Amino acid sequence: MKVMKFGGGCLKNADGLNRVVNLIRSENNLPCVVVSAVAGVTDLLLRGLADVQKSQETVSRTVACCRDVHLKLLEQTVADDSLRPEAARALNVEIDKVERILTGIALTGEATVAVQNLVLSFGERLAARLVSAALGAGGVEARHFDADAIGLLTDDNLDNATADLKACRKSIGRKASVFRRDGLVPVITGFFGVTDRGRISLFGRNGSDYSAAVVAHAVGADELEIWKDVDGFMTADPKIIPQARKIDRLSYYEAAELSYFGAKILHPRTLEPLDGMKIAVRIKSLLDPSGPGTEICSEGCENEDVVKSVTADDEIAVLRIHGPGVGYKPGVIGRIGRRLSDRGVNIHAIITAQTCINLLLDKKDAHESYDALRGLDVGVMSRLDLEEDIMLIAVVGDGLLNRKGVAARIFSSISRAGVNVEMISTGASEAASYFIVRDSDGDKAIKALHREFFETSR
Ligand code: ASP
Ligand code: MG
């Protein structure tokens, strides 16, 4: 079975929706579909949640906007008068729920994380209804399924949930055979799941990719297609490198490395549920549907030149913990890690020397982490420094570790461009080499690397 996931950009207008319907209709075997919210709707709901804390009057505006977007799309894609009223009713039922929940929040002045998540989940609930109605109008028998109703169970981490794959295999996996028997295309909501206590949990922004991978895992799919309204992975960000090229093939690990850093093509955790399975993943563009897209394969696929892409992230900071003995006193890293994880801070990487521990953190967590560690008494810590004007550059490619001369090419090209490298981490992953430069040198470094690996024939 194939799982096809459509991002919000694919659903943003009638043309996109019609393309989606045509793609699904042209499949020989019935696929399983996972959808994101229509582009902009999650943001609209987020804004609605923020506004309602200030005044109840904002509820009607949020709700009217939401209704407008979906009913207009419905009108443009479902021309048949015998089908449209039923679909409109299904959409209105959900939008009325949004209105009631937001009004409740306005009246009580309170919204738990689970209630906020519930509100945000309506983007996907509405999209699933819209897409299944459009499919029906296109002659494809389809039915929407909400992730909580279908049993997409997760842990209790409400903002960054992890699916319980075993439970999902049972619940969703079992239903897949029913869909096939009944000859209908299920349209499943992305982005959220449900805890065993019935609370709505989210997979983070762009989390529908992860949902699709969970569904692919659960139904034992042989293929997962992730449809976007932009090109797949590129050799670099085309905003910095106009001549950047699309990448044809990546390994799971390469794609995961690229997703964590900068490349907003795929939710960084998408490949987790697929690890150990032989599911072919393809990133496809709705604008070039017959093009090959980017294939992400479970086996490695080394390039002649090793490097597949150069990416960067300036939303990071480095917290340096200085002290003469930090490198040899047992337990220091453990205590630091615990202190930060208690505050929900994620450490991207740790680079240590005998006299300094460097933590790579999200910029948004930097100040809280600084304060948290300042109060920590580990005996050997003499000074804390926070650096925010930096950029993390990742050079990604399978075989970086075992191919001679690649590191030399990386760093000599950067030094020729006059850029100073402040910190290097190579060898931690077979698929990526990281280093840090000044924020202001970032573009220069990326250009130099792209020239070295993609623009000069050797
Ligand atoms: N609708 C959610 C978001 O905008 C999830 C997704 O698009 O995948 O982040
Ligand atoms: Mg999105």
CSV table of C-alpha atoms and ligand atoms in Angstrom, one decimal:
chain,number,residue,atom,x,y,z
A,1,MET,CA,0.0,0.0,0.0
A,2,LYS,CA,1.2,3.5,-0.8
A,3,VAL,CA,0.8,6.4,1.7
A,4,MET,CA,0.5,9.8,0.1
A,5,LYS,CA,0.9,12.9,2.2
A,6,PHE,CA,-0.2,16.3,1.0
A,7,GLY,CA,1.2,19.5,2.6
A,8,GLY,CA,-0.9,22.6,3.3
A,9,GLY,CA,0.6,24.3,0.3
A,10,CYS,CA,-0.9,21.6,-2.0
A,11,LEU,CA,-4.4,22.4,-0.7
A,12,LYS,CA,-4.2,26.2,-0.7
A,13,ASN,CA,-6.3,26.8,-3.8
A,14,ALA,CA,-8.7,24.9,-6.1
A,15,ASP,CA,-6.0,24.3,-8.6
A,16,GLY,CA,-3.9,22.5,-6.0
A,17,LEU,CA,-6.9,20.5,-4.7
A,18,ASN,CA,-7.8,19.4,-8.2
A,19,ARG,CA,-4.2,18.3,-8.8
A,20,VAL,CA,-4.3,16.3,-5.6
A,21,VAL,CA,-7.6,14.6,-6.6
A,22,ASN,CA,-6.2,13.8,-10.1
A,23,LEU,CA,-3.1,12.3,-8.6
A,24,ILE,CA,-5.0,10.1,-6.2
A,25,ARG,CA,-7.4,9.0,-9.0
A,26,SER,CA,-4.6,8.0,-11.3
A,27,GLU,CA,-3.2,5.5,-8.7
A,28,ASN,CA,-3.7,1.8,-9.7
A,29,ASN,CA,-4.1,0.7,-6.1
A,30,LEU,CA,-6.0,2.5,-3.5
A,31,PRO,CA,-3.6,4.6,-1.5
A,32,CYS,CA,-3.9,5.9,2.1
A,33,VAL,CA,-3.9,9.7,2.3
A,34,VAL,CA,-2.6,11.9,5.1
A,35,VAL,CA,-3.2,15.7,5.0
A,36,SER,CA,-1.9,18.9,6.6
A,37,ALA,CA,-4.1,21.8,7.3
A,38,VAL,CA,-4.8,24.1,4.4
A,39,ALA,CA,-1.8,26.6,4.2
A,40,GLY,CA,-2.3,29.4,6.7
A,41,VAL,CA,-5.0,27.7,8.8
A,42,THR,CA,-2.8,26.5,11.7
A,43,ASP,CA,-1.4,30.0,11.9
A,44,LEU,CA,-4.9,31.4,11.9
A,45,LEU,CA,-5.9,29.1,14.8
A,46,LEU,CA,-2.7,30.0,16.7
A,47,ARG,CA,-3.5,33.7,16.3
A,48,GLY,CA,-7.1,33.0,17.3
A,49,LEU,CA,-5.8,31.4,20.5
A,50,ALA,CA,-3.6,34.3,21.3
A,51,ASP,CA,-6.3,36.9,20.6
A,52,VAL,CA,-9.1,35.2,22.6
A,53,GLN,CA,-7.0,35.6,25.7
A,54,LYS,CA,-7.4,39.3,25.2
A,55,SER,CA,-11.0,39.6,24.1
A,56,GLN,CA,-14.0,37.4,23.3
A,57,GLU,CA,-15.0,39.6,20.3
A,58,THR,CA,-12.1,38.1,18.4
A,59,VAL,CA,-13.7,34.6,18.3
A,60,SER,CA,-16.2,35.5,15.6
A,61,ARG,CA,-13.4,36.9,13.4
A,62,THR,CA,-11.3,33.8,13.7
A,63,VAL,CA,-14.3,31.5,13.1
A,64,ALA,CA,-15.5,33.5,10.1
A,65,CYS,CA,-12.0,33.4,8.5
A,66,CYS,CA,-11.8,29.7,9.0
A,67,ARG,CA,-15.3,29.1,7.5
A,68,ASP,CA,-14.6,31.4,4.6
A,69,VAL,CA,-11.4,29.6,3.6
A,70,HIS,CA,-12.9,26.1,3.7
A,71,LEU,CA,-16.3,26.8,2.3
A,72,LYS,CA,-14.8,28.8,-0.6
A,73,LEU,CA,-12.5,25.9,-1.5
A,74,LEU,CA,-15.4,23.5,-1.2
A,75,GLU,CA,-17.4,25.6,-3.6
A,76,GLN,CA,-14.6,25.7,-6.1
A,77,THR,CA,-13.9,22.0,-6.1
A,78,VAL,CA,-17.2,20.4,-5.5
A,79,ALA,CA,-19.5,21.6,-8.2
A,80,ASP,CA,-22.1,18.9,-7.8
A,81,ASP,CA,-25.2,20.2,-5.9
A,82,SER,CA,-26.1,16.8,-4.6
A,83,LEU,CA,-22.7,16.4,-2.9
A,84,ARG,CA,-21.8,19.9,-1.7
A,85,PRO,CA,-24.4,20.5,1.0
A,86,GLU,CA,-23.4,17.4,2.9
A,87,ALA,CA,-19.8,18.3,2.8
A,88,ALA,CA,-20.5,21.9,3.8
A,89,ARG,CA,-22.4,20.5,6.8
A,90,ALA,CA,-19.5,18.3,7.8
A,91,LEU,CA,-17.2,21.3,7.7
A,92,ASN,CA,-19.6,23.5,9.6
A,93,VAL,CA,-20.0,21.0,12.4
A,94,GLU,CA,-16.2,21.2,13.0
A,95,ILE,CA,-16.1,24.9,12.7
A,96,ASP,CA,-18.9,25.3,15.2
A,97,LYS,CA,-16.8,23.2,17.6
A,98,VAL,CA,-13.9,25.6,17.2
A,99,GLU,CA,-16.3,28.5,18.0
A,100,ARG,CA,-17.5,26.8,21.1
A,101,ILE,CA,-14.1,25.9,22.4
A,102,LEU,CA,-12.7,29.4,21.8
A,103,THR,CA,-15.7,30.9,23.5
A,104,GLY,CA,-15.1,28.6,26.4
A,105,ILE,CA,-11.5,29.8,26.6
A,106,ALA,CA,-12.7,33.5,26.4
A,107,LEU,CA,-15.2,33.0,29.2
A,108,THR,CA,-13.0,31.0,31.6
A,109,GLY,CA,-9.7,32.8,30.7
A,110,GLU,CA,-8.1,29.4,30.7
A,111,ALA,CA,-6.7,27.0,28.2
A,112,THR,CA,-4.6,24.0,29.1
A,113,VAL,CA,-2.0,22.8,26.6
A,114,ALA,CA,-4.3,19.9,25.6
A,115,VAL,CA,-7.2,22.3,24.9
A,116,GLN,CA,-5.0,24.6,22.8
A,117,ASN,CA,-3.8,21.5,20.9
A,118,LEU,CA,-7.4,20.5,20.3
A,119,VAL,CA,-8.1,23.9,18.8
A,120,LEU,CA,-5.0,23.6,16.6
A,121,SER,CA,-6.0,20.1,15.4
A,122,PHE,CA,-9.0,21.5,13.6
A,123,GLY,CA,-6.9,22.7,10.7
A,124,GLU,CA,-6.2,19.1,9.8
A,125,ARG,CA,-9.8,17.9,10.7
A,126,LEU,CA,-11.2,20.4,8.2
A,127,ALA,CA,-8.6,19.6,5.6
A,128,ALA,CA,-9.4,15.9,5.8
A,129,ARG,CA,-13.1,16.6,5.3
A,130,LEU,CA,-12.4,19.0,2.4
A,131,VAL,CA,-10.1,16.6,0.6
A,132,SER,CA,-12.4,13.6,1.0
A,133,ALA,CA,-15.3,15.7,-0.4
A,134,ALA,CA,-13.2,16.8,-3.4
A,135,LEU,CA,-12.2,13.2,-4.0
A,136,GLY,CA,-15.9,12.1,-3.9
A,137,ALA,CA,-16.7,14.8,-6.4
A,138,GLY,CA,-13.9,13.5,-8.6
A,139,GLY,CA,-15.4,10.0,-8.5
A,140,VAL,CA,-13.0,8.5,-5.9
A,141,GLU,CA,-14.8,7.0,-2.9
A,142,ALA,CA,-13.1,8.5,0.1
A,143,ARG,CA,-13.7,9.0,3.8
A,144,HIS,CA,-12.0,11.3,6.4
A,145,PHE,CA,-10.5,9.9,9.6
A,146,ASP,CA,-9.4,11.9,12.6
A,147,ALA,CA,-6.2,10.7,14.1
A,148,ASP,CA,-7.7,10.5,17.6
A,149,ALA,CA,-10.7,8.5,16.4
A,150,ILE,CA,-8.5,6.1,14.4
A,151,GLY,CA,-6.2,5.4,17.4
A,152,LEU,CA,-3.0,7.3,16.6
A,153,LEU,CA,-1.7,6.9,20.1
A,154,THR,CA,1.2,8.9,21.5
A,155,ASP,CA,3.1,9.5,24.7
A,156,ASP,CA,2.2,12.3,27.1
A,157,ASN,CA,4.6,14.9,25.6
A,158,LEU,CA,1.8,17.1,24.3
A,159,ASP,CA,3.9,19.5,22.3
A,160,ASN,CA,6.4,17.1,20.8
A,161,ALA,CA,4.7,13.8,21.0
A,162,THR,CA,6.1,10.4,19.9
A,163,ALA,CA,3.7,7.9,18.4
A,164,ASP,CA,3.3,4.5,20.1
A,165,LEU,CA,4.1,2.5,17.0
A,166,LYS,CA,3.0,-0.8,18.5
A,167,ALA,CA,-0.4,0.6,19.4
A,168,CYS,CA,-0.7,2.3,15.9
A,169,ARG,CA,0.1,-1.0,14.2
A,170,LYS,CA,-2.8,-2.5,16.0
A,171,SER,CA,-5.4,0.3,15.6
A,172,ILE,CA,-4.5,1.9,12.2
A,173,GLY,CA,-2.9,-1.3,10.7
A,174,ARG,CA,-6.1,-3.2,11.3
A,175,LYS,CA,-8.3,-0.6,9.8
A,176,ALA,CA,-6.2,-0.5,6.6
A,177,SER,CA,-7.4,-3.9,5.6
A,178,VAL,CA,-11.0,-2.7,6.1
A,179,PHE,CA,-10.4,0.3,3.8
A,180,ARG,CA,-9.0,-2.0,1.2
A,181,ARG,CA,-12.0,-4.4,1.5
A,182,ASP,CA,-14.5,-1.5,1.3
A,183,GLY,CA,-12.6,0.0,-1.7
A,184,LEU,CA,-12.3,3.5,-0.2
A,185,VAL,CA,-9.5,5.9,0.2
A,186,PRO,CA,-9.0,6.9,3.8
A,187,VAL,CA,-8.0,10.6,4.3
A,188,ILE,CA,-6.3,10.8,7.7
A,189,THR,CA,-5.5,14.0,9.6
A,190,GLY,CA,-1.8,14.8,10.1
A,191,PHE,CA,-0.1,16.9,12.9
A,192,PHE,CA,-1.8,15.4,16.0
A,193,GLY,CA,-2.4,12.2,17.9
A,194,VAL,CA,-4.0,11.3,21.1
A,195,THR,CA,-2.7,10.2,24.5
A,196,ASP,CA,-4.1,7.2,26.3
A,197,ARG,CA,-6.0,9.7,28.5
A,198,GLY,CA,-7.7,11.2,25.5
A,199,ARG,CA,-5.7,14.4,25.3
A,200,ILE,CA,-4.7,15.8,21.9
A,201,SER,CA,-0.9,15.8,21.4
A,202,LEU,CA,1.0,17.5,18.6
A,203,PHE,CA,4.0,16.5,16.6
A,204,GLY,CA,5.3,20.1,16.2
A,205,ARG,CA,5.0,22.5,13.3
A,206,ASN,CA,5.0,20.7,10.0
A,207,GLY,CA,4.3,17.5,12.0
A,208,SER,CA,2.1,15.9,9.3
A,209,ASP,CA,5.1,14.5,7.6
A,210,TYR,CA,5.8,12.6,10.8
A,211,SER,CA,2.1,11.5,11.0
A,212,ALA,CA,2.4,10.2,7.5
A,213,ALA,CA,5.4,8.1,8.4
A,214,VAL,CA,3.6,6.7,11.4
A,215,VAL,CA,0.7,5.7,9.2
A,216,ALA,CA,3.1,4.2,6.7
A,217,HIS,CA,4.7,2.2,9.5
A,218,ALA,CA,1.3,1.1,10.9
A,219,VAL,CA,-0.2,-0.1,7.6
A,220,GLY,CA,3.1,-1.7,6.5
A,221,ALA,CA,3.3,0.6,3.5
A,222,ASP,CA,5.8,-0.1,0.8
A,223,GLU,CA,5.9,3.5,-0.3
A,224,LEU,CA,5.5,6.9,1.3
A,225,GLU,CA,5.1,9.9,-1.0
A,226,ILE,CA,5.4,13.4,0.5
A,227,TRP,CA,3.9,15.9,-1.8
A,228,LYS,CA,4.9,19.6,-1.6
A,229,ASP,CA,4.3,22.7,-3.6
A,230,VAL,CA,8.0,23.3,-3.8
A,231,ASP,CA,11.0,21.3,-5.0
A,232,GLY,CA,12.5,18.6,-2.8
A,233,PHE,CA,15.9,18.7,-1.2
A,234,MET,CA,18.5,21.0,-2.9
A,235,THR,CA,22.3,21.1,-2.8
A,236,ALA,CA,21.9,24.4,-0.9
A,237,ASP,CA,19.3,27.0,-0.1
A,238,PRO,CA,18.4,28.6,-3.5
A,239,LYS,CA,17.9,31.9,-1.7
A,240,ILE,CA,21.7,31.9,-1.1
A,241,ILE,CA,22.8,29.9,-4.1
A,242,PRO,CA,20.6,30.5,-7.1
A,243,GLN,CA,22.3,27.8,-9.1
A,244,ALA,CA,21.6,25.1,-6.4
A,245,ARG,CA,20.4,21.8,-7.8
A,246,LYS,CA,17.7,19.4,-6.7
A,247,ILE,CA,19.1,16.2,-5.1
A,248,ASP,CA,17.9,13.0,-6.7
A,249,ARG,CA,18.7,10.5,-3.9
A,250,LEU,CA,19.5,10.7,-0.2
A,251,SER,CA,19.8,8.1,2.5
A,252,TYR,CA,17.6,8.2,5.6
A,253,TYR,CA,20.4,9.5,7.7
A,254,GLU,CA,21.4,12.2,5.2
A,255,ALA,CA,17.8,13.4,5.0
A,256,ALA,CA,17.5,13.3,8.8
A,257,GLU,CA,20.6,15.4,9.1
A,258,LEU,CA,19.4,17.9,6.5
A,259,SER,CA,16.0,18.2,8.1
A,260,TYR,CA,17.3,19.0,11.5
A,261,PHE,CA,19.3,21.8,10.1
A,262,GLY,CA,17.6,24.3,8.1
A,263,ALA,CA,16.1,22.4,5.2
A,264,LYS,CA,12.4,22.9,5.9
A,265,ILE,CA,11.5,20.3,3.4
A,266,LEU,CA,10.7,17.5,5.8
A,267,HIS,CA,9.8,17.4,9.5
A,268,PRO,CA,13.0,16.3,11.2
A,269,ARG,CA,11.5,13.3,12.8
A,270,THR,CA,9.8,11.8,9.7
A,271,LEU,CA,12.3,9.1,9.3
A,272,GLU,CA,12.1,7.8,12.9
A,273,PRO,CA,9.1,5.5,12.5
A,274,LEU,CA,10.6,4.1,9.3
A,275,ASP,CA,14.0,3.1,10.7
A,276,GLY,CA,14.6,-0.5,10.1
A,277,MET,CA,11.8,-0.8,7.6
A,278,LYS,CA,12.2,-0.9,3.9
A,279,ILE,CA,9.8,1.8,3.0
A,280,ALA,CA,10.7,3.9,-0.1
A,281,VAL,CA,10.2,7.6,0.6
A,282,ARG,CA,9.8,10.1,-2.1
A,283,ILE,CA,9.5,13.9,-1.8
A,284,LYS,CA,7.4,15.0,-4.8
A,285,SER,CA,6.5,18.4,-6.2
A,286,LEU,CA,2.9,19.1,-7.1
A,287,LEU,CA,4.3,21.5,-9.8
A,288,ASP,CA,6.2,18.7,-11.5
A,289,PRO,CA,4.3,15.5,-10.6
A,290,SER,CA,5.9,13.3,-13.2
A,291,GLY,CA,9.4,14.4,-12.2
A,292,PRO,CA,11.4,12.0,-10.0
A,293,GLY,CA,11.4,14.2,-6.9
A,294,THR,CA,13.9,13.3,-4.2
A,295,GLU,CA,14.2,9.7,-3.3
A,296,ILE,CA,15.1,8.8,0.3
A,297,CYS,CA,16.4,5.3,0.5
A,298,SER,CA,16.9,3.1,3.6
A,299,GLU,CA,20.3,2.0,2.2
A,300,GLY,CA,23.2,4.4,1.9
A,301,CYS,CA,23.9,5.9,-1.5
A,302,GLU,CA,27.4,7.3,-1.6
A,303,ASN,CA,28.2,10.0,-4.2
A,304,GLU,CA,31.4,10.2,-6.1
A,305,ASP,CA,32.0,13.5,-4.4
A,306,VAL,CA,30.5,12.4,-1.1
A,307,VAL,CA,28.9,15.7,-0.2
A,308,LYS,CA,25.2,16.0,-1.2
A,309,SER,CA,24.2,19.3,0.4
A,310,VAL,CA,25.3,22.2,2.4
A,311,THR,CA,22.9,23.7,4.9
A,312,ALA,CA,23.0,26.2,7.7
A,313,ASP,CA,21.1,27.2,10.8
A,314,ASP,CA,21.4,30.6,12.5
A,315,GLU,CA,18.7,29.8,15.1
A,316,ILE,CA,21.2,28.3,17.4
A,317,ALA,CA,23.5,29.5,20.2
A,318,VAL,CA,26.5,28.1,21.9
A,319,LEU,CA,26.8,28.0,25.7
A,320,ARG,CA,30.4,27.5,26.8
A,321,ILE,CA,31.1,26.2,30.2
A,322,HIS,CA,34.7,26.9,31.1
A,323,GLY,CA,36.7,25.4,34.0
A,324,PRO,CA,40.0,23.7,34.4
A,325,GLY,CA,38.6,20.3,35.2
A,326,VAL,CA,35.3,20.1,33.4
A,327,GLY,CA,36.7,17.5,31.0
A,328,TYR,CA,37.8,15.0,33.6
A,329,LYS,CA,35.4,15.4,36.6
A,330,PRO,CA,32.8,12.6,36.4
A,331,GLY,CA,29.2,13.5,36.2
A,332,VAL,CA,29.5,17.1,35.1
A,333,ILE,CA,27.8,16.6,31.7
A,334,GLY,CA,25.2,14.4,33.4
A,335,ARG,CA,24.2,17.2,35.8
A,336,ILE,CA,24.2,19.8,33.1
A,337,GLY,CA,22.0,17.6,30.9
A,338,ARG,CA,19.6,16.9,33.7
A,339,ARG,CA,19.3,20.5,34.7
A,340,LEU,CA,18.4,21.5,31.1
A,341,SER,CA,16.1,18.6,30.3
A,342,ASP,CA,14.2,19.4,33.5
A,343,ARG,CA,13.4,22.7,31.8
A,344,GLY,CA,12.5,21.1,28.5
A,345,VAL,CA,15.6,22.4,26.8
A,346,ASN,CA,17.0,20.2,24.0
A,347,ILE,CA,20.8,20.0,23.5
A,348,HIS,CA,21.6,19.6,19.9
A,349,ALA,CA,25.2,18.7,20.4
A,350,ILE,CA,28.0,18.7,22.9
A,351,ILE,CA,31.5,19.4,22.0
A,352,THR,CA,34.0,19.0,24.8
A,353,ALA,CA,37.6,19.7,25.6
A,354,GLN,CA,39.4,19.2,28.9
A,355,THR,CA,38.8,22.8,29.9
A,356,CYS,CA,35.5,23.7,28.2
A,357,ILE,CA,32.2,22.1,27.4
A,358,ASN,CA,30.3,23.6,24.5
A,359,LEU,CA,26.5,23.1,24.3
A,360,LEU,CA,24.7,23.7,21.0
A,361,LEU,CA,21.2,24.9,21.8
A,362,ASP,CA,18.3,26.5,20.1
A,363,LYS,CA,18.6,30.3,20.3
A,364,LYS,CA,15.2,30.5,21.9
A,365,ASP,CA,16.4,28.4,24.8
A,366,ALA,CA,19.8,30.1,25.2
A,367,HIS,CA,19.0,32.7,28.0
A,368,GLU,CA,17.0,30.3,30.1
A,369,SER,CA,19.8,27.7,29.8
A,370,TYR,CA,22.4,30.3,30.8
A,371,ASP,CA,20.4,31.2,33.9
A,372,ALA,CA,19.7,27.6,34.8
A,373,LEU,CA,23.4,26.7,34.6
A,374,ARG,CA,24.6,29.7,36.4
A,375,GLY,CA,23.1,28.4,39.6
A,376,LEU,CA,24.6,25.0,39.1
A,377,ASP,CA,27.4,24.1,41.5
A,378,VAL,CA,29.5,21.4,39.9
A,379,GLY,CA,32.7,22.5,41.6
A,380,VAL,CA,34.8,22.9,38.5
A,381,MET,CA,32.9,25.5,36.6
A,382,SER,CA,34.7,28.9,36.4
A,383,ARG,CA,32.8,30.8,33.7
A,384,LEU,CA,29.8,30.7,31.4
A,385,ASP,CA,29.7,32.4,28.0
A,386,LEU,CA,26.8,32.6,25.7
A,387,GLU,CA,27.4,33.2,22.0
A,388,GLU,CA,24.5,34.0,19.7
A,389,ASP,CA,25.9,35.7,16.7
A,390,ILE,CA,26.9,32.4,15.1
A,391,MET,CA,25.8,30.1,12.3
A,392,LEU,CA,26.0,26.4,12.3
A,393,ILE,CA,26.9,24.9,9.0
A,394,ALA,CA,26.3,21.3,8.1
A,395,VAL,CA,27.9,19.5,5.2
A,396,VAL,CA,25.9,16.4,4.6
A,397,GLY,CA,26.8,13.3,2.8
A,398,ASP,CA,27.2,9.6,3.5
A,399,GLY,CA,30.9,8.6,3.6
A,400,LEU,CA,32.2,11.8,5.0
A,401,LEU,CA,34.0,9.7,7.7
A,402,ASN,CA,35.8,7.2,5.6
A,403,ARG,CA,36.6,9.1,2.4
A,404,LYS,CA,40.1,10.7,2.4
A,405,GLY,CA,40.5,14.3,1.6
A,406,VAL,CA,36.9,15.5,2.1
A,407,ALA,CA,37.5,17.3,5.3
A,408,ALA,CA,40.5,19.0,3.8
A,409,ARG,CA,38.4,20.2,0.9
A,410,ILE,CA,35.7,21.5,3.2
A,411,PHE,CA,38.1,23.5,5.4
A,412,SER,CA,40.5,24.7,2.7
A,413,SER,CA,37.6,26.1,0.6
A,414,ILE,CA,36.3,28.0,3.6
A,415,SER,CA,39.7,29.4,4.5
A,416,ARG,CA,40.2,30.5,0.9
A,417,ALA,CA,37.0,32.5,1.3
A,418,GLY,CA,38.6,34.2,4.3
A,419,VAL,CA,36.1,32.7,6.8
A,420,ASN,CA,37.3,31.7,10.2
A,421,VAL,CA,35.9,28.4,11.6
A,422,GLU,CA,35.2,28.7,15.4
A,423,MET,CA,34.3,25.1,16.2
A,424,ILE,CA,34.3,21.8,14.4
A,425,SER,CA,32.5,18.6,15.0
A,426,THR,CA,33.4,15.9,12.4
A,427,GLY,CA,33.1,12.2,13.0
A,428,ALA,CA,30.0,12.2,15.3
A,429,SER,CA,27.9,11.1,12.4
A,430,GLU,CA,28.9,9.3,9.3
A,431,ALA,CA,26.6,11.6,7.3
A,432,ALA,CA,27.4,15.1,8.5
A,433,SER,CA,30.2,17.4,9.4
A,434,TYR,CA,29.3,20.5,11.5
A,435,PHE,CA,31.1,23.7,12.2
A,436,ILE,CA,30.4,27.1,13.4
A,437,VAL,CA,31.2,30.4,11.9
A,438,ARG,CA,30.3,34.0,12.6
A,439,ASP,CA,26.7,34.8,11.5
A,440,SER,CA,28.0,37.5,9.1
A,441,ASP,CA,30.3,35.0,7.4
A,442,GLY,CA,27.6,32.3,6.9
A,443,ASP,CA,26.6,33.0,3.3
A,444,LYS,CA,30.3,33.4,2.3
A,445,ALA,CA,31.1,30.0,3.8
A,446,ILE,CA,28.1,28.3,2.1
A,447,LYS,CA,29.0,29.9,-1.3
A,448,ALA,CA,32.6,28.7,-1.0
A,449,LEU,CA,31.4,25.1,-0.1
A,450,HIS,CA,28.9,25.0,-2.9
A,451,ARG,CA,31.5,26.1,-5.4
A,452,GLU,CA,33.9,23.5,-4.2
A,453,PHE,CA,31.6,20.6,-4.3
A,454,PHE,CA,29.0,21.4,-6.9
A,455,GLU,CA,30.2,24.1,-9.3
A,456,THR,CA,33.7,23.0,-10.2
A,457,SER,CA,34.5,19.8,-12.1
A,458,ARG,CA,37.6,18.1,-10.9
B,1,ASP,N1,-0.6,22.3,10.0
B,1,ASP,C1,0.6,22.1,10.8
B,1,ASP,C2,1.5,23.2,10.6
B,1,ASP,O1,1.2,24.2,9.9
B,1,ASP,C3,1.2,20.8,10.5
B,1,ASP,C4,1.7,20.6,9.1
B,1,ASP,O2,1.5,21.5,8.3
B,1,ASP,O3,2.3,19.6,8.8
B,1,ASP,O4,2.5,23.2,11.2
B,2,MG,MG,2.9,23.0,7.0
